[in-house]
Short mmCIF file of C-alpha atoms in Angstrom, two decimals:
data_model
loop_
_atom_site.label_atom_id
_atom_site.label_comp_id
_atom_site.label_asym_id
_atom_site.label_seq_id
_atom_site.Cartn_x
_atom_site.Cartn_y
_atom_site.Cartn_z
CA MET B 26 8.25 -5.32 -1.78
CA LEU B 27 11.55 -6.13 -3.38
CA ASN B 28 14.74 -5.52 -1.87
CA PRO B 29 15.83 -1.98 -2.62
CA TYR B 30 19.60 -3.50 -3.44
CA LEU B 31 18.24 -4.96 -6.40
CA LEU B 32 16.53 -1.90 -7.94
CA ARG B 33 19.57 0.15 -7.29
CA HIS B 34 22.23 -2.29 -8.80
CA GLU B 35 20.70 -5.18 -10.16
CA LEU B 36 17.62 -3.35 -12.57
CA HIS B 37 18.02 -4.82 -15.79
CA LEU B 38 18.42 -8.39 -14.36
CA VAL B 39 14.99 -7.88 -12.15
CA ALA B 40 13.27 -6.36 -15.28
CA GLN B 41 14.07 -9.47 -17.17
CA LYS B 42 12.89 -11.80 -14.38
CA LEU B 43 9.54 -9.65 -13.96
CA LEU B 44 8.71 -9.96 -17.83
CA LYS B 45 8.41 -13.82 -17.20
CA LYS B 46 5.35 -12.69 -14.73
CA GLY B 47 4.42 -10.08 -17.59
CA TYR B 48 5.10 -7.37 -15.79
CA ILE B 49 6.72 -4.56 -17.71
CA LEU B 50 9.33 -2.72 -15.34
CA ASP B 51 9.75 0.97 -16.02
CA ILE B 52 13.37 0.97 -15.97
CA LYS B 53 13.49 4.81 -17.07
CA LYS B 54 11.24 6.15 -14.73
CA ILE B 55 12.96 4.09 -11.72
CA SER B 56 16.19 4.94 -13.32
CA SER B 57 15.40 8.53 -13.23
CA LEU B 58 13.98 8.77 -9.66
CA GLU B 59 16.81 6.92 -8.46
CA ASP B 60 19.37 9.27 -9.89
CA CYS B 61 17.66 12.38 -8.34
CA ARG B 62 17.55 11.11 -5.07
CA LYS B 63 21.09 10.52 -5.15
CA LYS B 64 21.59 14.12 -6.09
CA LEU B 65 19.14 15.52 -3.92
CA GLN B 66 20.38 13.58 -0.79
CA ILE B 67 24.03 14.66 -1.25
CA GLU B 68 22.92 18.16 -1.68
CA THR B 69 20.75 17.77 1.25
CA GLU B 70 23.82 16.19 3.47
CA ASN B 71 26.11 18.92 2.26
CA LEU B 72 23.61 21.92 3.30
CA GLN B 73 23.10 19.85 6.77
CA PHE B 74 27.03 19.90 7.19
CA LYS B 75 27.32 23.64 6.28
CA HIS B 76 24.52 24.43 8.54
CA ASN B 77 25.95 22.37 11.52
CA SER B 78 29.24 24.18 11.22
CA LEU B 79 27.70 27.68 11.17
CA SER B 80 25.91 26.38 14.15
CA ASN B 81 29.23 25.73 15.79
CA LEU B 82 30.61 28.86 14.78
CA LEU B 83 28.12 30.69 16.48
CA LYS B 84 28.41 28.66 19.83
CA LYS B 85 32.10 29.95 19.55
CA SER B 86 31.18 33.77 18.74
CA LYS B 87 29.58 34.96 22.29
CA GLU B 88 31.64 38.34 22.50
CA ASN B 89 31.45 39.70 19.03
CA THR B 90 27.43 40.66 18.93
CA ASN B 91 27.47 41.72 15.25
CA GLU B 92 29.09 38.39 14.13
CA GLN B 93 26.55 36.72 16.12
CA SER B 94 23.57 38.63 14.55
CA ASN B 95 25.18 38.00 10.88
CA LEU B 96 25.34 33.99 11.71
CA LYS B 97 21.77 34.10 13.16
CA ASN B 98 20.32 35.39 10.17
CA ILE B 99 22.62 32.98 7.93
CA LEU B 100 21.50 30.29 10.05
CA ILE B 101 17.73 31.05 10.02
CA GLU B 102 18.14 30.95 5.92
CA SER B 103 20.18 27.67 6.13
CA SER B 104 17.78 26.16 8.43
CA LYS B 105 14.71 26.95 5.89
CA ASN B 106 16.88 25.48 2.92
CA VAL B 107 17.59 22.41 4.67
CA GLN B 108 13.79 22.37 5.60
CA LEU B 109 13.13 22.51 1.97
CA LEU B 110 15.55 19.93 0.66
CA GLN B 111 14.39 17.57 3.42
CA THR B 112 10.92 17.81 2.46
CA ARG B 113 11.99 17.39 -1.38
CA LEU B 114 13.84 14.30 -0.47
CA LYS B 115 10.98 13.13 1.69
CA ASN B 116 8.52 13.47 -0.89
CA LEU B 117 10.94 12.00 -3.49
CA LYS B 118 11.49 8.91 -1.36
CA ASP B 119 7.51 8.42 -0.95
CA GLU B 120 7.56 8.61 -4.61
CA ILE B 121 9.98 5.39 -5.06
CA TYR B 122 8.62 3.67 -2.34
CA ASN B 123 4.87 3.74 -3.95
CA PHE B 124 6.61 3.04 -7.24
CA SER B 125 8.07 -0.06 -5.28
CA MET B 126 4.62 -1.22 -3.68
CA CYS B 127 3.32 -1.73 -7.04
CA ILE B 128 6.01 -4.32 -8.38
CA PRO B 129 5.64 -7.76 -8.22
CA ASN B 130 7.87 -10.35 -6.78
CA ILE B 131 10.26 -12.20 -8.78
CA PRO B 132 9.59 -15.69 -9.55
CA SER B 133 11.87 -18.51 -8.42
CA ASP B 134 14.41 -20.20 -10.96
CA ASP B 135 12.93 -23.20 -10.88
CA VAL B 136 9.15 -22.02 -11.83
CA PRO B 137 8.14 -22.82 -15.51
CA GLU B 138 7.95 -19.85 -17.58
CA GLY B 139 4.59 -19.24 -19.58
CA ASP B 140 1.70 -17.05 -19.57
CA SER B 141 -1.41 -19.26 -19.18
CA PRO B 142 -2.47 -22.61 -17.56
CA ILE B 143 -1.01 -24.81 -20.24
CA TYR B 144 2.60 -23.74 -19.16
CA ASN B 145 1.70 -25.16 -15.52
CA LYS B 146 3.47 -28.30 -14.60
CA GLU B 147 1.71 -31.08 -13.25
CA ILE B 148 3.60 -32.50 -10.34
CA LYS B 149 1.43 -35.61 -9.17
CA TYR B 150 -2.17 -36.89 -9.44
CA TRP B 151 -3.62 -38.74 -6.23
CA GLY B 152 -6.97 -40.81 -5.88
CA LYS B 153 -9.41 -43.07 -8.04
CA LYS B 154 -11.90 -40.96 -9.85
CA ARG B 155 -15.43 -42.78 -8.76
CA LYS B 156 -17.30 -44.32 -11.77
CA TYR B 157 -20.83 -43.82 -11.79
CA ASN B 158 -23.79 -45.76 -13.64
CA PHE B 159 -26.32 -43.02 -13.00
CA PRO B 160 -26.51 -39.62 -14.11
CA VAL B 161 -24.34 -37.41 -12.17
CA GLN B 162 -25.41 -34.25 -10.34
CA ASP B 163 -23.46 -31.01 -9.89
CA HIS B 164 -23.39 -29.94 -6.28
CA VAL B 165 -26.20 -27.13 -6.87
CA ALA B 166 -28.77 -29.48 -7.88
CA ILE B 167 -27.78 -32.10 -5.05
CA GLY B 168 -28.05 -29.20 -2.51
CA GLN B 169 -31.12 -27.83 -3.79
CA LYS B 170 -33.02 -31.23 -4.08
CA PHE B 171 -32.38 -31.56 -0.35
CA ASN B 172 -33.81 -27.77 0.41
CA GLN B 173 -30.58 -27.52 2.30
CA LEU B 174 -28.71 -25.07 -0.38
CA ASP B 175 -30.36 -21.94 -1.15
CA LEU B 176 -28.88 -19.46 -3.60
CA GLU B 177 -32.37 -17.85 -4.26
CA SER B 178 -33.10 -16.56 -0.78
CA ALA B 179 -29.55 -15.06 -0.21
CA SER B 180 -29.91 -13.35 -3.66
CA LYS B 181 -32.94 -11.55 -2.23
CA MET B 182 -30.83 -10.50 1.04
CA SER B 183 -27.65 -9.47 -0.45
CA GLY B 184 -27.83 -10.13 -4.25
CA SER B 185 -25.74 -12.76 -6.25
CA ARG B 186 -23.04 -14.66 -5.16
CA PHE B 187 -24.30 -15.29 -1.50
CA VAL B 188 -25.53 -18.69 -0.24
CA THR B 189 -27.67 -19.95 2.73
CA MET B 190 -27.27 -23.68 4.10
CA THR B 191 -29.40 -25.58 6.63
CA GLY B 192 -29.92 -28.80 7.83
CA GLU B 193 -27.18 -31.58 7.28
CA ILE B 194 -25.28 -29.64 4.83
CA ALA B 195 -25.12 -26.73 7.26
CA LEU B 196 -23.77 -29.16 9.77
CA LEU B 197 -21.22 -30.55 7.35
CA HIS B 198 -20.02 -27.08 6.52
CA ARG B 199 -19.32 -26.61 10.30
CA ALA B 200 -18.00 -30.18 10.59
CA LEU B 201 -15.26 -29.52 8.00
CA SER B 202 -13.65 -26.44 9.64
CA GLN B 203 -13.68 -28.44 12.74
CA PHE B 204 -11.99 -31.35 11.25
CA MET B 205 -9.39 -29.20 9.09
CA LEU B 206 -8.58 -27.14 12.35
CA ASP B 207 -8.12 -30.52 14.40
CA LEU B 208 -6.14 -31.88 11.99
CA HIS B 209 -3.73 -28.94 11.51
CA THR B 210 -3.45 -28.03 15.26
CA LEU B 211 -3.03 -31.53 16.77
CA ASN B 212 -1.13 -33.53 13.83
CA HIS B 213 0.45 -30.63 11.95
CA GLY B 214 1.84 -28.53 15.04
CA TYR B 215 -0.06 -25.20 14.00
CA THR B 216 -1.44 -22.66 16.52
CA GLU B 217 -5.12 -22.00 16.39
CA THR B 218 -6.06 -18.31 16.24
CA TYR B 219 -8.68 -16.11 16.42
CA VAL B 220 -8.45 -13.03 14.36
CA PRO B 221 -10.27 -9.61 12.97
CA TYR B 222 -12.17 -9.86 9.94
CA LEU B 223 -12.05 -6.23 9.62
CA VAL B 224 -8.38 -4.39 9.19
CA HIS B 225 -7.13 -1.38 7.97
CA PRO B 226 -5.56 -0.64 4.63
CA GLN B 227 -2.14 -0.96 5.89
CA ALA B 228 -2.34 -4.46 6.74
CA LEU B 229 -3.42 -5.48 3.17
CA TYR B 230 -0.41 -3.20 1.73
CA GLY B 231 1.81 -5.54 4.14
CA THR B 232 0.55 -8.68 2.59
CA GLY B 233 0.18 -7.24 -0.62
CA GLN B 234 -3.34 -7.01 -2.08
CA LEU B 235 -2.91 -3.47 -1.89
CA PRO B 236 -2.38 -1.27 -3.95
CA LYS B 237 -3.05 -3.54 -6.95
CA PHE B 238 -6.31 -5.48 -6.11
CA THR B 239 -8.51 -2.71 -4.48
CA ASN B 240 -11.19 -3.21 -6.48
CA ASP B 241 -11.69 -6.83 -5.69
CA LEU B 242 -11.93 -5.96 -1.92
CA PHE B 243 -15.15 -4.55 0.31
CA HIS B 244 -13.99 -1.12 1.73
CA ILE B 245 -15.80 0.10 4.75
CA THR B 246 -15.91 3.50 6.32
CA ASP B 247 -17.48 3.91 9.59
CA LEU B 248 -19.29 6.97 11.41
CA ASP B 249 -15.88 8.43 12.46
CA LYS B 250 -14.56 8.18 8.94
CA LYS B 251 -12.22 5.31 9.84
CA LYS B 252 -11.44 3.06 6.84
CA TYR B 253 -11.76 -0.41 7.40
CA ILE B 254 -11.48 -3.47 4.52
CA LEU B 255 -13.11 -6.96 4.79
CA ILE B 256 -10.32 -9.41 5.01
CA PRO B 257 -10.19 -11.21 1.54
CA THR B 258 -8.48 -14.22 3.12
CA GLY B 259 -7.02 -15.47 6.61
CA GLU B 260 -3.58 -14.75 5.37
CA VAL B 261 -3.84 -11.00 5.75
CA PRO B 262 -4.60 -10.86 9.98
CA LEU B 263 -2.48 -14.11 10.41
CA THR B 264 0.70 -12.85 8.52
CA ASN B 265 0.36 -9.09 10.00
CA LEU B 266 0.38 -10.51 13.38
CA VAL B 267 4.08 -10.07 13.02
CA TYR B 268 3.96 -6.59 11.32
CA ASN B 269 6.63 -4.43 12.60
CA LYS B 270 8.17 -6.97 14.76
CA ILE B 271 11.42 -8.17 15.77
CA ILE B 272 11.28 -12.14 16.44
CA ASN B 273 13.75 -14.08 18.53
CA GLU B 274 15.48 -17.07 16.43
CA HIS B 275 14.35 -19.77 18.85
CA ASP B 276 10.73 -18.74 18.22
CA LEU B 277 10.80 -19.71 14.71
CA PRO B 278 9.12 -21.16 12.71
CA ILE B 279 5.69 -19.56 13.57
CA MET B 280 3.19 -21.83 12.30
CA LEU B 281 -0.78 -20.43 12.58
CA THR B 282 -4.01 -21.74 11.55
CA ALA B 283 -7.36 -19.70 11.79
CA HIS B 284 -11.06 -20.46 10.30
CA THR B 285 -12.34 -17.56 9.19
CA PRO B 286 -15.10 -16.07 6.76
CA CYS B 287 -13.51 -14.56 3.39
CA PHE B 288 -14.89 -11.51 1.36
CA ARG B 289 -14.42 -10.83 -2.17
CA SER B 290 -15.79 -8.44 -4.63
CA GLU B 291 -14.16 -10.65 -7.25
CA ALA B 292 -14.71 -7.31 -9.68
CA SER B 293 -11.58 -8.82 -11.91
CA SER B 294 -13.31 -12.03 -12.28
CA TYR B 295 -17.01 -10.79 -13.39
CA GLY B 296 -18.65 -13.69 -15.19
CA ARG B 297 -16.34 -16.39 -14.28
CA ASP B 298 -17.13 -19.73 -12.63
CA THR B 299 -20.16 -18.07 -10.72
CA LYS B 300 -21.89 -21.10 -10.13
CA GLY B 301 -23.00 -22.42 -6.84
CA LEU B 302 -20.44 -22.31 -3.99
CA ILE B 303 -17.30 -22.14 -6.50
CA ARG B 304 -16.89 -18.24 -6.37
CA LEU B 305 -18.80 -16.39 -3.80
CA HIS B 306 -18.47 -12.65 -2.46
CA GLN B 307 -18.61 -14.42 1.27
CA PHE B 308 -16.85 -17.75 1.85
CA ASP B 309 -15.24 -19.52 4.56
CA LYS B 310 -11.75 -21.21 4.69
CA VAL B 311 -9.16 -22.60 7.04
CA GLU B 312 -5.70 -20.88 6.16
CA LEU B 313 -2.20 -21.77 7.02
CA VAL B 314 0.54 -19.40 7.56
CA GLN B 315 4.44 -20.03 8.36
CA ILE B 316 6.99 -17.44 9.51
CA VAL B 317 10.52 -18.98 8.69
CA GLU B 318 14.19 -18.55 8.65
CA PRO B 319 15.08 -17.54 4.73
CA THR B 320 17.24 -20.82 4.38
CA LYS B 321 14.20 -22.95 5.07
CA SER B 322 11.24 -21.35 3.27
CA MET B 323 11.39 -23.65 0.12
CA SER B 324 11.57 -26.63 2.08
CA ALA B 325 8.13 -25.06 4.14
CA LEU B 326 6.61 -24.59 1.18
CA GLU B 327 6.75 -28.35 0.37
CA THR B 328 5.34 -29.12 4.01
CA LEU B 329 3.25 -26.50 4.04
CA THR B 330 1.47 -27.85 0.82
CA HIS B 331 1.74 -31.15 2.13
CA HIS B 332 -0.26 -30.25 5.09
CA ALA B 333 -3.28 -29.12 2.72
CA GLU B 334 -2.84 -32.20 0.78
CA LYS B 335 -3.65 -34.18 3.76
CA VAL B 336 -7.13 -32.77 4.28
CA LEU B 337 -7.97 -34.23 0.52
CA GLN B 338 -6.46 -37.62 1.20
CA LEU B 339 -8.07 -38.08 4.54
CA LEU B 340 -11.55 -37.16 2.40
CA ASN B 341 -10.89 -39.44 0.22
CA LEU B 342 -11.36 -36.91 -2.76
CA PRO B 343 -9.29 -37.43 -5.99
CA TYR B 344 -7.02 -34.20 -6.79
CA ARG B 345 -3.96 -33.04 -8.57
CA LYS B 346 -1.12 -31.07 -7.62
CA ILE B 347 0.34 -28.49 -10.10
CA LEU B 348 3.34 -25.92 -10.17
CA LEU B 349 2.10 -22.57 -11.35
CA CYS B 350 4.14 -21.10 -14.24
CA THR B 351 5.08 -17.52 -14.12
CA GLY B 352 2.47 -15.90 -15.69
CA GLU B 353 -0.10 -17.47 -13.27
CA MET B 354 1.45 -16.83 -10.06
CA GLY B 355 0.22 -14.30 -7.56
CA PHE B 356 1.95 -11.04 -7.06
CA ALA B 357 3.49 -11.74 -3.87
CA SER B 358 4.79 -15.09 -4.72
CA ILE B 359 8.03 -16.41 -5.89
CA LYS B 360 6.55 -19.97 -6.05
CA THR B 361 3.16 -21.61 -5.64
CA TYR B 362 1.58 -24.98 -5.86
CA ASP B 363 -2.23 -25.51 -6.62
CA LEU B 364 -4.10 -28.50 -5.23
CA GLU B 365 -6.90 -28.80 -7.55
CA VAL B 366 -9.99 -31.34 -6.43
CA TRP B 367 -11.82 -33.04 -8.95
CA PHE B 368 -15.39 -32.38 -9.85
CA PRO B 369 -17.20 -35.04 -11.52
CA ALA B 370 -20.15 -33.30 -12.80
CA GLU B 371 -18.02 -31.22 -14.75
CA GLU B 372 -15.53 -33.82 -15.32
CA ARG B 373 -12.63 -31.37 -14.65
CA TYR B 374 -10.35 -30.37 -11.76
CA ARG B 375 -10.87 -26.95 -9.60
CA GLU B 376 -8.15 -24.97 -7.33
CA ILE B 377 -8.99 -25.83 -3.75
CA SER B 378 -6.13 -24.53 -2.08
CA SER B 379 -3.28 -22.29 -3.39
CA CYS B 380 0.32 -22.63 -1.47
CA SER B 381 3.10 -19.80 -1.85
CA ASN B 382 6.23 -19.00 -0.56
CA MET B 383 6.40 -15.27 -0.68
CA HIS B 384 10.17 -14.97 0.15
CA ASP B 385 11.04 -11.89 1.85
CA PHE B 386 8.39 -9.63 -0.43
CA GLN B 387 5.75 -9.55 2.38
CA ALA B 388 8.54 -9.53 5.31
CA ARG B 389 10.01 -5.92 3.76
CA ARG B 390 6.44 -4.48 3.42
CA MET B 391 5.81 -5.13 6.86
CA LYS B 392 9.14 -4.68 8.64
CA ALA B 393 9.13 -8.28 10.01
CA ARG B 394 12.65 -9.37 11.17
CA TYR B 395 14.34 -11.92 13.34
CA LYS B 396 17.20 -11.44 15.61
CA LYS B 397 20.07 -13.98 14.78
CA LYS B 398 22.91 -14.70 17.18
CA SER B 399 25.36 -14.71 14.48
CA GLU B 400 24.58 -11.51 12.76
CA LYS B 401 24.97 -7.99 13.72
CA LYS B 402 21.79 -6.79 11.79
CA ASN B 403 18.32 -8.19 12.01
CA ILE B 404 17.33 -10.25 9.38
CA PHE B 405 13.91 -10.43 6.95
CA VAL B 406 11.56 -13.74 7.64
CA HIS B 407 10.25 -15.42 4.87
CA THR B 408 6.48 -15.78 4.92
CA LEU B 409 4.36 -18.54 3.46
CA ASN B 410 0.46 -19.05 3.20
CA GLY B 411 -2.00 -21.67 1.85
CA SER B 412 -5.47 -22.73 1.86
CA GLY B 413 -5.69 -25.83 4.18
CA LEU B 414 -8.70 -25.74 2.71
CA ALA B 415 -11.79 -23.43 1.17
CA ILE B 416 -14.62 -25.26 2.85
CA GLY B 417 -16.95 -24.29 0.41
CA ARG B 418 -15.47 -25.83 -2.42
CA THR B 419 -14.58 -29.03 -0.30
CA LEU B 420 -18.34 -29.11 0.48
CA ALA B 421 -19.13 -28.95 -2.92
CA ALA B 422 -16.62 -32.17 -3.76
CA ILE B 423 -18.04 -34.22 -1.34
CA LEU B 424 -21.69 -33.44 -2.47
CA GLU B 425 -20.48 -34.46 -6.10
CA ASN B 426 -17.92 -37.08 -5.35
CA TYR B 427 -20.11 -38.97 -2.83
CA GLN B 428 -23.65 -38.94 -4.49
CA ASP B 429 -25.07 -42.20 -4.95
CA SER B 430 -27.77 -44.19 -7.23
CA ASP B 431 -30.36 -43.48 -4.39
CA GLY B 432 -29.95 -40.10 -4.55
CA ARG B 433 -28.25 -39.76 -1.25
CA VAL B 434 -24.82 -38.16 -0.57
CA GLU B 435 -22.47 -40.68 1.70
CA ILE B 436 -20.52 -38.55 4.57
CA PRO B 437 -16.75 -39.14 4.49
CA LYS B 438 -16.28 -41.99 6.74
CA ILE B 439 -13.60 -39.65 8.74
CA LEU B 440 -16.30 -37.36 9.64
CA GLN B 441 -19.31 -39.56 10.30
CA LYS B 442 -18.90 -40.13 14.01
CA LYS B 443 -16.98 -37.38 15.73
CA TYR B 444 -17.89 -34.33 13.34
CA MET B 445 -21.10 -35.17 11.86
CA GLN B 446 -23.14 -37.03 15.24
CA GLY B 447 -23.02 -40.13 13.82
CA LEU B 448 -24.66 -39.06 10.31
CA LYS B 449 -23.70 -41.55 7.32
CA PHE B 450 -25.83 -39.92 4.75
CA ILE B 451 -27.70 -36.77 3.54
CA ASN B 452 -30.86 -37.41 2.14
#
């Protein structure tokens, strides 16, 4: 949620910056709503003042019963009018709030402007692409050859975009999650966290998935008619751990990680990238979240992105780091780096992590603040998140990059002894 001050005092500047994200701000509507709010608020406050004055007058008129009777009647009518105006003002404020909740975050000034991936800025390439002297297979063909990746059985149970894994591939999937968690907790300073996978809509309003992305979520209503939503990412429950909290300055930064399943209906991506493990309705991810002081959020973004990169480097998977342009960024982000891992079967890079600085956008929606000694008022924190990494896509990248001419898949050395029970190959 944007700072209301910006919408009240720098509306045209906000509109110009939002255009870079492809969002057309309805200046006429928000100006009209704000004008009505100001007038109604003044009218309400004036009537409340008159009502309070009459009430004080009634307290002083104890001896004159006729005067008391008249004042009581006037006060009854005045009270009704005050309540009516207060209701109208509340409804108007709710309308402004709901309108504001649909406005995306403003991009940082150092983000390249553009409306398609061609405007993304390549920051760096890492790793050496392997050369193969045999026909390269994609991860689906490899997994099916081993009879350990089964899309057909999953489809019979649940429909398309689900998968079952067995044997060594299932072990590798589990090993990757443990490896990532160990790296982030033991080496990078994150606190491992177990979180709910079902949340109330309020949590998704807090992180910005609602109201915009309601069709991309799985909604559940239980027998008591309570509404739940399956989390689309660990970002939602992790970031909401500071919902409506005032944090002590010395407790910042807060660095959290969790391994969770993620559930996405992907209604807005129908027909795109649906093969194999690339875009599933249910997939696993290790999430990284940081809650920091405002002055430290941009440096924290660099650090968090480096933490995600380290996973790819230790697994020796070639990747590139790109800075997303304004039109490619997420709803809540002011700046985003994408990490894209190399898939040799397609000869292309695919996103495996998206690391974003949300500034105070989510904090305002969640009322997440911290108490700073030098300030009288509590200050909104800044929130950041990123994948560290998407486990299914990491698994798919390993299957493709580590295949050999004998039809086997070598296990990355860092996983073999500690995480894969000494296994060196899948065959």
